[in-house]
Coordinates of C-alpha atoms (C1' of nucleotides) in Angstrom, one line a residue:
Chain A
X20 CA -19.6 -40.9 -0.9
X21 CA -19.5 -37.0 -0.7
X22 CA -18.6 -34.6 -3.6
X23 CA -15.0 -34.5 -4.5
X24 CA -13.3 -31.7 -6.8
X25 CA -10.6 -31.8 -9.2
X26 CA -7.9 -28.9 -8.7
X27 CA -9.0 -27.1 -11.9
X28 CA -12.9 -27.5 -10.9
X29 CA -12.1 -26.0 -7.6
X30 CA -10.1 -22.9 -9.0
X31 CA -12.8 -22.2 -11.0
X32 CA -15.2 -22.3 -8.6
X33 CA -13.1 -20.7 -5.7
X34 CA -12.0 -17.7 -8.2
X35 CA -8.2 -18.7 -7.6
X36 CA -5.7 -19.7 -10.4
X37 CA -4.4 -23.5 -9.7
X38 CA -1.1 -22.3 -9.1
X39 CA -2.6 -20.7 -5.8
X40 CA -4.0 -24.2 -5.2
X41 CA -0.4 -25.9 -5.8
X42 CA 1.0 -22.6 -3.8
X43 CA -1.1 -23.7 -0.6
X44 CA -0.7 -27.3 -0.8
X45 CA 3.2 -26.2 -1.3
X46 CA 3.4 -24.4 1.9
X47 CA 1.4 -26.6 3.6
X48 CA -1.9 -23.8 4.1
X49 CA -4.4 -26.3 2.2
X50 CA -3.4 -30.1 1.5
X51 CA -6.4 -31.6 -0.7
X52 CA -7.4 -34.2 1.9
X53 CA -6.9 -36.9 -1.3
X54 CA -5.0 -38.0 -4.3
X55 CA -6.0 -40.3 -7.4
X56 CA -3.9 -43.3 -7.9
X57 CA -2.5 -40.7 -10.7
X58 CA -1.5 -38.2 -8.1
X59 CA -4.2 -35.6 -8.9
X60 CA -5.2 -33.7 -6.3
X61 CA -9.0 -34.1 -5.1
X62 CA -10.6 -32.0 -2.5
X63 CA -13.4 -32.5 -0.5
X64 CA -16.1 -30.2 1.5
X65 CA -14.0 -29.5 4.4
X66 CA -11.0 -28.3 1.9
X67 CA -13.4 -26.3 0.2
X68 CA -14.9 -24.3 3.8
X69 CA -10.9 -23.8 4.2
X70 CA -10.4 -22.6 1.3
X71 CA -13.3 -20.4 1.4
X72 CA -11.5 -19.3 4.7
X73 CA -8.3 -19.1 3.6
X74 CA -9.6 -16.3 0.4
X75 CA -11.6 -14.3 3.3
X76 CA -8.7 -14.1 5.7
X77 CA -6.0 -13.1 2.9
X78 CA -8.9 -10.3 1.7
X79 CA -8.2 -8.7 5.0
X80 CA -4.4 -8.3 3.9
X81 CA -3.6 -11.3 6.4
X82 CA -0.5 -12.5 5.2
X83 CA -0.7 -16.4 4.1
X84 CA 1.8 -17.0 7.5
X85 CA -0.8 -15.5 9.7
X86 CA -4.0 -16.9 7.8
X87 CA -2.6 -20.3 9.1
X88 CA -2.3 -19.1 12.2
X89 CA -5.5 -17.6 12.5
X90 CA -6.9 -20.8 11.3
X91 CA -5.1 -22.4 14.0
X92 CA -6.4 -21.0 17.0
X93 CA -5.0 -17.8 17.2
X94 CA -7.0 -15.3 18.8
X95 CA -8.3 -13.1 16.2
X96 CA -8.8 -9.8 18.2
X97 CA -5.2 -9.0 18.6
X98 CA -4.8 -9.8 14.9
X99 CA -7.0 -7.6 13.4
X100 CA -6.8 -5.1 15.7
X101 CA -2.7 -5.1 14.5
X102 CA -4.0 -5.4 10.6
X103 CA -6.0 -2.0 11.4
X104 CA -3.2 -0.5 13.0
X105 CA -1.2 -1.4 10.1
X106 CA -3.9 -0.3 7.6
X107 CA -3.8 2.8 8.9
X108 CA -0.6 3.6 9.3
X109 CA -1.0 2.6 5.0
X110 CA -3.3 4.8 4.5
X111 CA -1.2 7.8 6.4
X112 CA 1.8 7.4 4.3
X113 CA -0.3 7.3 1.0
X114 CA -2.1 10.4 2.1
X115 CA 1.2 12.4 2.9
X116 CA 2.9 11.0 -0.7
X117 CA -0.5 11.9 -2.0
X118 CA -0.4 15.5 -0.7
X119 CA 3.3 15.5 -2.2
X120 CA 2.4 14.9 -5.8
X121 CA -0.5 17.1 -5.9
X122 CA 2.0 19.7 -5.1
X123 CA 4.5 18.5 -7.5
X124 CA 2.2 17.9 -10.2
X125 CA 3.0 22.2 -11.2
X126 CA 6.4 21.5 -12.0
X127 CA 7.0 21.3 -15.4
X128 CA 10.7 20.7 -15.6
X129 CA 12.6 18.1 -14.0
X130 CA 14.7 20.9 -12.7
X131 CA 12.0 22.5 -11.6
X132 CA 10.6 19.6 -9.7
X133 CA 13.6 19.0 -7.5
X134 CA 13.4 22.7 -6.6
X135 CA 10.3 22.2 -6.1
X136 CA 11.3 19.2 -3.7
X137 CA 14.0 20.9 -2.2
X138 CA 12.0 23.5 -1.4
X139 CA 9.2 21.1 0.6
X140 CA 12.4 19.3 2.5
X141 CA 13.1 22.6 3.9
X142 CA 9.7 23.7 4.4
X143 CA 8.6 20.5 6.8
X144 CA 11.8 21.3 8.5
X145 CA 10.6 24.2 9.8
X146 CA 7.1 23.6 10.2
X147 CA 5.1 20.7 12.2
X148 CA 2.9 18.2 10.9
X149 CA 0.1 19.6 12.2
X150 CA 1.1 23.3 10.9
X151 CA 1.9 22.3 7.5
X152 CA -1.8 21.2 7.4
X153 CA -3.2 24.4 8.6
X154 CA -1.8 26.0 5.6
X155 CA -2.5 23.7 3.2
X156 CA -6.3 23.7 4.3
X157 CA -5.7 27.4 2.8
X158 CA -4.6 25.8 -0.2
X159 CA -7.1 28.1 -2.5
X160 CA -5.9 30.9 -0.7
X161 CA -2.3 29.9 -1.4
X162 CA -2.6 29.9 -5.0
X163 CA -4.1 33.4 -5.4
X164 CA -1.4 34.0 -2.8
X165 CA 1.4 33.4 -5.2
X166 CA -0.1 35.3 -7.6
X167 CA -0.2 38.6 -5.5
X168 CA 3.1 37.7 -3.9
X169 CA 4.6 37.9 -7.2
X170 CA 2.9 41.3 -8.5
X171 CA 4.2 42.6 -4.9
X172 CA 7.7 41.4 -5.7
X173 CA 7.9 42.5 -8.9
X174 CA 6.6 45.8 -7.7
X175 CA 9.4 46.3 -5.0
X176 CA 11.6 45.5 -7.4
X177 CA 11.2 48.1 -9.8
X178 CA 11.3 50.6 -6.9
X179 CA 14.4 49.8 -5.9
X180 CA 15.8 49.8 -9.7
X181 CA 14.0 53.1 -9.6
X182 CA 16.2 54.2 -6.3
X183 CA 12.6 54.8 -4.8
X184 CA 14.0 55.9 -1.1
X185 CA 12.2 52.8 1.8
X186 CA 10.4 55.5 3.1
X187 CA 8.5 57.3 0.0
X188 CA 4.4 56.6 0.5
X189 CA 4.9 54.5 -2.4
X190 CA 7.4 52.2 -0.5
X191 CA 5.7 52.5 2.5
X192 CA 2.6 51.0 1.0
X193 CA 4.4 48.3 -0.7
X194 CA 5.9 47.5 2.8
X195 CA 2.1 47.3 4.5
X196 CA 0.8 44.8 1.7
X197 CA 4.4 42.6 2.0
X198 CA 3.3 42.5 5.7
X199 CA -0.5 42.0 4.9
X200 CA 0.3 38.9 2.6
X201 CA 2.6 37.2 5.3
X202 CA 0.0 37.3 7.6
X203 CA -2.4 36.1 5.3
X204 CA -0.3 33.2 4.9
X205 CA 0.5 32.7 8.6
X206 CA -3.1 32.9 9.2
X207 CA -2.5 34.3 12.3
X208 CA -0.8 31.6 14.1
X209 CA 2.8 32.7 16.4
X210 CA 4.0 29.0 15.6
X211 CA 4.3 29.3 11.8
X212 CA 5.1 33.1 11.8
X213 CA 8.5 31.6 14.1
X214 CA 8.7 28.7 11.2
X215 CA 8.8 31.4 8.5
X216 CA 11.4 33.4 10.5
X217 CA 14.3 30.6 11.1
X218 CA 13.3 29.2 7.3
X219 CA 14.6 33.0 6.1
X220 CA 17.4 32.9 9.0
X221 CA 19.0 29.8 8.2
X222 CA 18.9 29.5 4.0
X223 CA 18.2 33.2 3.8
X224 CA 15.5 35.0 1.4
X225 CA 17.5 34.1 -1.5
X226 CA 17.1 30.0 -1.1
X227 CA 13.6 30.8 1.0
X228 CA 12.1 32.3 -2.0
X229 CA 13.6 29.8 -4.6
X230 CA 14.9 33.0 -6.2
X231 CA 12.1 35.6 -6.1
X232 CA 13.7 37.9 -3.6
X233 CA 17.5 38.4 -2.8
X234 CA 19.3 39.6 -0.5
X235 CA 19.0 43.2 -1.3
X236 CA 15.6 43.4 -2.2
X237 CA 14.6 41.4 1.0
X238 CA 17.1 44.5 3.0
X239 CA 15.8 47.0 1.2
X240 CA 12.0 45.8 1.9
X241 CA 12.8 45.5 5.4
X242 CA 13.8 49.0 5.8
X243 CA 11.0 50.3 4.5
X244 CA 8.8 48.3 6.9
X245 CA 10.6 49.6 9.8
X246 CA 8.9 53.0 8.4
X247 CA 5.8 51.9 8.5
Chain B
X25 CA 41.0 17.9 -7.7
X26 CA 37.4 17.9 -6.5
X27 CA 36.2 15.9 -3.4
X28 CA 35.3 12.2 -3.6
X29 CA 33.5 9.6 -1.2
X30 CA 34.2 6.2 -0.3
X31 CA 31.2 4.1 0.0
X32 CA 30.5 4.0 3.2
X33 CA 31.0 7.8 3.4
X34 CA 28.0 8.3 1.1
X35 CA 26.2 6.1 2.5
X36 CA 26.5 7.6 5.6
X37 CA 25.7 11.0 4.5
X38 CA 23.0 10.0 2.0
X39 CA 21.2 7.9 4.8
X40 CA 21.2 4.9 2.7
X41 CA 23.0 1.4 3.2
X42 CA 26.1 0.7 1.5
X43 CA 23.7 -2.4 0.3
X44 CA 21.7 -0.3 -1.5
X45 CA 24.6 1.7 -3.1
X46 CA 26.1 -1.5 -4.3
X47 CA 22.1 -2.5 -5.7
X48 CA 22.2 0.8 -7.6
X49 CA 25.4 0.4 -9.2
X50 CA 24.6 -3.5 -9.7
X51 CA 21.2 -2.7 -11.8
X52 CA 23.1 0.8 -13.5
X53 CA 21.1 3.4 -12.3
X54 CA 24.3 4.9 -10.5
X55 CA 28.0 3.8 -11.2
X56 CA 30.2 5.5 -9.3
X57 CA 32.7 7.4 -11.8
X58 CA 35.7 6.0 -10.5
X59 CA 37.4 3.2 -8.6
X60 CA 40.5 3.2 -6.3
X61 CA 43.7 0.4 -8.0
X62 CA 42.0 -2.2 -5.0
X63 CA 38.6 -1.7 -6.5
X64 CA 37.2 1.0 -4.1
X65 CA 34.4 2.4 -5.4
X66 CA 34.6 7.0 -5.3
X67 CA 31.7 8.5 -5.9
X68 CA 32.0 12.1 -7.0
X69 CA 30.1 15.5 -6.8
X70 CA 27.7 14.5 -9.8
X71 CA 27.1 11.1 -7.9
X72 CA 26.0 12.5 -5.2
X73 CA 23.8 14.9 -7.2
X74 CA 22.4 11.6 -8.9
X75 CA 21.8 10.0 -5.6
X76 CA 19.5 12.8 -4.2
X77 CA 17.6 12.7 -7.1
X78 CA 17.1 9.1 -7.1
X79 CA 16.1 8.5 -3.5
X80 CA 13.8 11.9 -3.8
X81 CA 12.2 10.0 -7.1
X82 CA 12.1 6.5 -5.4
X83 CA 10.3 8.5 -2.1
X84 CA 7.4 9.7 -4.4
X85 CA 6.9 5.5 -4.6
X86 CA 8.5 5.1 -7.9
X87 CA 10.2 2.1 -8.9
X88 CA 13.7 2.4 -9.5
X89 CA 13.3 1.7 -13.5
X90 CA 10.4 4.3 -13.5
X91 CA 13.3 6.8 -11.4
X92 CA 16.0 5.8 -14.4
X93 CA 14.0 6.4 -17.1
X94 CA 12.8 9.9 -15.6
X95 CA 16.5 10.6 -14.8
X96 CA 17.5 10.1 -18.5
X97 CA 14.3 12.8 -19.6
X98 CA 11.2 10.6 -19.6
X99 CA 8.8 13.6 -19.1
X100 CA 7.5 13.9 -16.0
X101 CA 4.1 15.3 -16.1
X102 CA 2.4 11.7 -16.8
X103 CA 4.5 10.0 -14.4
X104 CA 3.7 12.0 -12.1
X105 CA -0.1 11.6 -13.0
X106 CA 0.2 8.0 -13.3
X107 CA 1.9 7.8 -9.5
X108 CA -1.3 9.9 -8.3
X109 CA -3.9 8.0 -9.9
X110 CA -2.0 4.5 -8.3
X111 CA -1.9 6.3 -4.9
X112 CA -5.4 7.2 -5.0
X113 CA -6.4 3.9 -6.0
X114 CA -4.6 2.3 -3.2
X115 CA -6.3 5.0 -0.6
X116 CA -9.5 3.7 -2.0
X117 CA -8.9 0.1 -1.6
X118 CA -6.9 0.6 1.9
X119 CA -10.1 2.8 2.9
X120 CA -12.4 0.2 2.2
X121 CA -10.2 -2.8 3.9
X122 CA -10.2 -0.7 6.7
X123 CA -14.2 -0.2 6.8
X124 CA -14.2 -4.0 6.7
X125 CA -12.0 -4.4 9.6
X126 CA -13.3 -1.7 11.8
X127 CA -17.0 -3.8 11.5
X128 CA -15.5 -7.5 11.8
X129 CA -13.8 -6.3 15.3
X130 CA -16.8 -6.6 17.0
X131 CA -16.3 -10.9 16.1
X132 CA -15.1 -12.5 18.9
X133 CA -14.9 -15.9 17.5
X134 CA -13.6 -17.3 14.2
X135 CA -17.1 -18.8 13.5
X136 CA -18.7 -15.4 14.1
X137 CA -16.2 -13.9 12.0
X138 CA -17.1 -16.1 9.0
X139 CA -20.7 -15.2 9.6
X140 CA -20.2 -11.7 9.7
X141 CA -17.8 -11.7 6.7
X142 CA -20.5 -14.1 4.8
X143 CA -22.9 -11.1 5.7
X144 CA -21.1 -8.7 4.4
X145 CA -20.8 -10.5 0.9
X146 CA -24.4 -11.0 1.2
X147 CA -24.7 -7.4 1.3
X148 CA -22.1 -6.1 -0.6
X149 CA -23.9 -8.0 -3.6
X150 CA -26.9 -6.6 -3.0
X151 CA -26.6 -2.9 -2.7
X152 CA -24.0 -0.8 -4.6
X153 CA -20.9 1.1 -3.0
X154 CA -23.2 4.4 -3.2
X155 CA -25.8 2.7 -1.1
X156 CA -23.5 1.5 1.5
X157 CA -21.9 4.8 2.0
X158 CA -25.1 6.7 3.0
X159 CA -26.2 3.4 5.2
X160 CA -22.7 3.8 6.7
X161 CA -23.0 7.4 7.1
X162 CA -25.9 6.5 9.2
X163 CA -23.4 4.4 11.5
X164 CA -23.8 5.7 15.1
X165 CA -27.6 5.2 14.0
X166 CA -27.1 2.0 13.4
X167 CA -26.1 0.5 16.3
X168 CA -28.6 2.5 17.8
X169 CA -30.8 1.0 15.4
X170 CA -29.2 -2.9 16.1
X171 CA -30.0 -2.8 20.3
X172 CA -34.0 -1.5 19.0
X173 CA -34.6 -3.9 16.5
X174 CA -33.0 -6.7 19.0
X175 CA -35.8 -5.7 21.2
X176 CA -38.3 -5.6 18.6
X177 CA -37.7 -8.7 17.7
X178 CA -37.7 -10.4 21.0
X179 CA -41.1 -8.4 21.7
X180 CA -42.5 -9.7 18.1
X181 CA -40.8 -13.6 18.9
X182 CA -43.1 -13.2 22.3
X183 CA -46.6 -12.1 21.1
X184 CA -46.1 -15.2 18.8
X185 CA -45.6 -17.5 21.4
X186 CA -48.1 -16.1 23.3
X187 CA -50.5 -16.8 20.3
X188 CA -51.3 -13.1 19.9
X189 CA -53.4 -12.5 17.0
X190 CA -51.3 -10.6 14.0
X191 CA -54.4 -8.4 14.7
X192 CA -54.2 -7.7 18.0
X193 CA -53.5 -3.8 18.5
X194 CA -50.2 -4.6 20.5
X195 CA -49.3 -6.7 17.5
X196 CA -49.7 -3.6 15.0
X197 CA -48.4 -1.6 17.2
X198 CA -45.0 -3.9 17.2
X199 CA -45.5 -3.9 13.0
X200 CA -45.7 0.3 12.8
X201 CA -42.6 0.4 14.7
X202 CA -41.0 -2.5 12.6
X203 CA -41.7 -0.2 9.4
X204 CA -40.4 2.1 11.6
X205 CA -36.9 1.0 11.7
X206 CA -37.4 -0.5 8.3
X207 CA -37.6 3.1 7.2
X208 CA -34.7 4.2 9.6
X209 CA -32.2 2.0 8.0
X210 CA -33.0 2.8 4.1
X211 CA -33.3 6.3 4.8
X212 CA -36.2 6.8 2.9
X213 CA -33.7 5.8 -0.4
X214 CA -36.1 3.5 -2.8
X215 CA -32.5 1.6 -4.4
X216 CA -31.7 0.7 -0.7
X217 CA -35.2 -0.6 0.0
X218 CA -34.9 -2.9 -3.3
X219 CA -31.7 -4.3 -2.4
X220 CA -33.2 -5.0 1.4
X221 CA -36.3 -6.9 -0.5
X222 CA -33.9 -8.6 -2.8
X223 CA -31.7 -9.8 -0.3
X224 CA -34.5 -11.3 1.5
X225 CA -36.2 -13.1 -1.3
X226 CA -32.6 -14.1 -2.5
X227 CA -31.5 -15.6 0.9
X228 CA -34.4 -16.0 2.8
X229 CA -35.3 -14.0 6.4
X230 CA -33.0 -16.5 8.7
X231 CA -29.7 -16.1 6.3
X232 CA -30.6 -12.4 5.9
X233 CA -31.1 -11.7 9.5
X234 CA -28.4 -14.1 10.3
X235 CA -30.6 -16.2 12.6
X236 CA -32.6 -13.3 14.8
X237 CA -35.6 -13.9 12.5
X238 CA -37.1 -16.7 11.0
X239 CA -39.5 -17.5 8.3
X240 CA -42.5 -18.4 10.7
X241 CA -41.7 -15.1 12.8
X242 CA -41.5 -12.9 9.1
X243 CA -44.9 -14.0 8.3
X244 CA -46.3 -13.3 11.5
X245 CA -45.0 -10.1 11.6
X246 CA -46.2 -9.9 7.6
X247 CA -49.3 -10.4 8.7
X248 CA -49.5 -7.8 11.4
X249 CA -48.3 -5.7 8.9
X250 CA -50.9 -6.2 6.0
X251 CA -53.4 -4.9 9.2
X252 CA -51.8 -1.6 9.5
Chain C
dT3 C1' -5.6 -41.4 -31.0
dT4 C1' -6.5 -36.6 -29.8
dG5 C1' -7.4 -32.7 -26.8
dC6 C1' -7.8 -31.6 -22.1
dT7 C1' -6.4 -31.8 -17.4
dC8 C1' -3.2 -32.7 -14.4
dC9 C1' 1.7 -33.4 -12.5
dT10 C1' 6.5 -31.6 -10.8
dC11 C1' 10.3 -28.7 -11.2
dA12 C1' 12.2 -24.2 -11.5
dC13 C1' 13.1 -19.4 -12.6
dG14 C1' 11.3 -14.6 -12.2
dT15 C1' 9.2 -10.6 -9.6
dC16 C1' 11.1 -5.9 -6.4
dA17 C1' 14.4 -3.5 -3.7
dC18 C1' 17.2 -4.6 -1.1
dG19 C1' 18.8 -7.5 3.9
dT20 C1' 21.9 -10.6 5.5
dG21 C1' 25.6 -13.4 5.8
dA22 C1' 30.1 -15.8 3.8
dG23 C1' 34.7 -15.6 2.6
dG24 C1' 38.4 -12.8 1.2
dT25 C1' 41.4 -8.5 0.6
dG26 C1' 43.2 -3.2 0.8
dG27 C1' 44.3 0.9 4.1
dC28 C1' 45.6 3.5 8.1
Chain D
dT19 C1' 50.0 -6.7 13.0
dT20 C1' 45.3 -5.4 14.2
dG21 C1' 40.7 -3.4 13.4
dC22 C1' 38.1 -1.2 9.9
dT23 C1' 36.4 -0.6 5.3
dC24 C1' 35.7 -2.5 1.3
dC25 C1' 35.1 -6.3 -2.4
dT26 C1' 32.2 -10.1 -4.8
dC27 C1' 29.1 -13.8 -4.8
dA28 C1' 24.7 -15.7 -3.4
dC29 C1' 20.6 -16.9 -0.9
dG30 C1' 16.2 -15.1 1.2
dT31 C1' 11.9 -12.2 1.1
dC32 C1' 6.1 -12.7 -0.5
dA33 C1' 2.5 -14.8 -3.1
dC34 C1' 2.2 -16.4 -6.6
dG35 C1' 2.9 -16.0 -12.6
dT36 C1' 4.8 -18.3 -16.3
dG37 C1' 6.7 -21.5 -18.9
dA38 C1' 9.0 -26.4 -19.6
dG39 C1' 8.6 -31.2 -20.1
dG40 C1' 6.0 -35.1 -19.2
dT41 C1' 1.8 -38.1 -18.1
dG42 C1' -3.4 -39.8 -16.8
dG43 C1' -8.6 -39.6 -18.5
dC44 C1' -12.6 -39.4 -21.4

DNA sequence: TTGCTCCTCACGTCACGTGAGGTGGC
DNA sequence: TTGCTCCTCACGTCACGTGAGGTGGC
């Protein structure tokens, strides 16, 4: 006679609750290859290597449909190589949300969060994949960025309260530092530098800026940099 | 009167099902705010305002009672941290699942697989995640490292038939270079060496070498090696 | 006899998908 | 009158968790 186990002796052992026990015998995964004239289940060696099996397969994120399978002959090359496809597709969309919520973590306001949002929807509109990470790679950059952008802003602004004519030095050195930060934040690259363009074309500075610059600000900017 | 929407309408618009409209209205996290004499549900500008927010909540992987209660002023800042710290637990275990199935691809049978995965327990127990980054770091090494120390071992497994004395100078030779790779796989890292010695006493040199040596061919080649 | 283990239903989870069967609206 | 849109049930998904109510075994 060779060993037997009860179905609580075999959870234990196994590291499985018996409801995953009554689960597999349910579905037909793992029948205990005995009963006591009681009905208890009892499970021998050969239902222990399956279920041993069974626990390795499901680790891989096999789902219990395809552990069967897989137990059944299936060829397991095609398999996996489909549960690392899928993995990594997983672990693409987690990175991307993961990328979201860093930048959203700033917000502080419900509000401000689906500006914030709204803002993003529009900005991977305009920009690729691929572009989108080229700027955020100069994510350290970008935050001393907004900074100077808003000293800049705030500086233009009080110019043109001030009736400061586009093409006094003052202005005209404003205008050379607006360009200077765009660039910074293009880095250079035609591709986002057209992004940036059809983003201010199509919502206009107002919507582009979430509010920083308007209309006549962003004219009154561009005039003087068509002094400079 | 301001504009309204028929179901399908928002729907449409929205780029949600009218399923999902009707599971939203069915759990209260968005009533429409009026209803045609035959029952038509009309969604109105504030629903639609509701509905943005709700699928731009639900998109940062929120479930849809987490999205109510943030709608109705749950602050956001933890939820937000909460969301991150779940995502970047599921990178983690999604990065490691897919280390596992990148090495289990080179299985080509179901039986192999179960050794291989019965290695890997084997050696997950033995040295700690640390460990087995910088031995995976060392990856294109490795299999470098697998094809020499398959011929090392054959060369080894031939002296001894050959009855070679362990103190033969071709037979320390074979032991230096053993060290050799020994060295090569811990990296010179002393808590990667004790788990290698551990793992050996624990399971002995066949299970730990998953058949390639055996406990005759270990003491030969112990014996070389007390010679060097 | 008393705990302990086991048994079989059966509902709940999460965000909908997918019919079924029936009725307004142009 | 004929499509089209809408309505309300209601079951199914996936891998079990969590009781409920009842019975063998030492």
């Amino acid at each position: 006679m060779t060993r037997t186990w009860r179905i609580g002796e075999l959870a234990r052992a196994a590291g499985v609750t018996v409801r995953t026990l009554h689960h597999y015998d349910a579905v037909g995964l793992l029948a205990p290859s005995a009963r006591t004239d009681a009905g208890y289940r009892l499970y021998g060696p050969a239902d222990v290597e399956r279920l041993y099996r069974i626990r390795a397969l499901a680790g891989l994120g096999l789902s219990l449909d395809e552990v069967a399978r897989v137990l059944d002959g299936l060829p397991l090359d095609a398999v996996l190589e489909r549960q690392l496809e899928a993995v990594d597709a997983g672990l693409a969309s987690l990175g991307a949300l993961r990328e979201r919520l860093v930048q959203l973590r700033r917000a502080s306001s419900v509000d401000e969060l689906f500006e914030t949002m709204e803002a993003m929807e529009m900005f991977e509109k305009h920009f690729s994949e691929e572009q989108r990470a080229a700027i955020a790679s100069r994510a350290d950059l970008a935050e001393q960025g907004e900074r100077d952008w808003a000293a800049l802003i705030a500086e233009a602004q009080s110019h043109r309260e001030a009736r400061t004519p586009p093409t006094d030095p003052a202005m005209l050195d404003v205008a050379r530092r607006w360009r200077g930060l765009i660039e910074q934040f293009t880095g250079g690259d035609e591709g986002i530098r057209g992004g940036l363009v059809e983003l201010f074309r199509e919502h206009g500075p107002e919507r582009a800026t979430r509010g920083a610059v308007d209309a006549e600000l962003m004219a009154y900017v561009g005039e003087a940099m068509r002094h400079v």
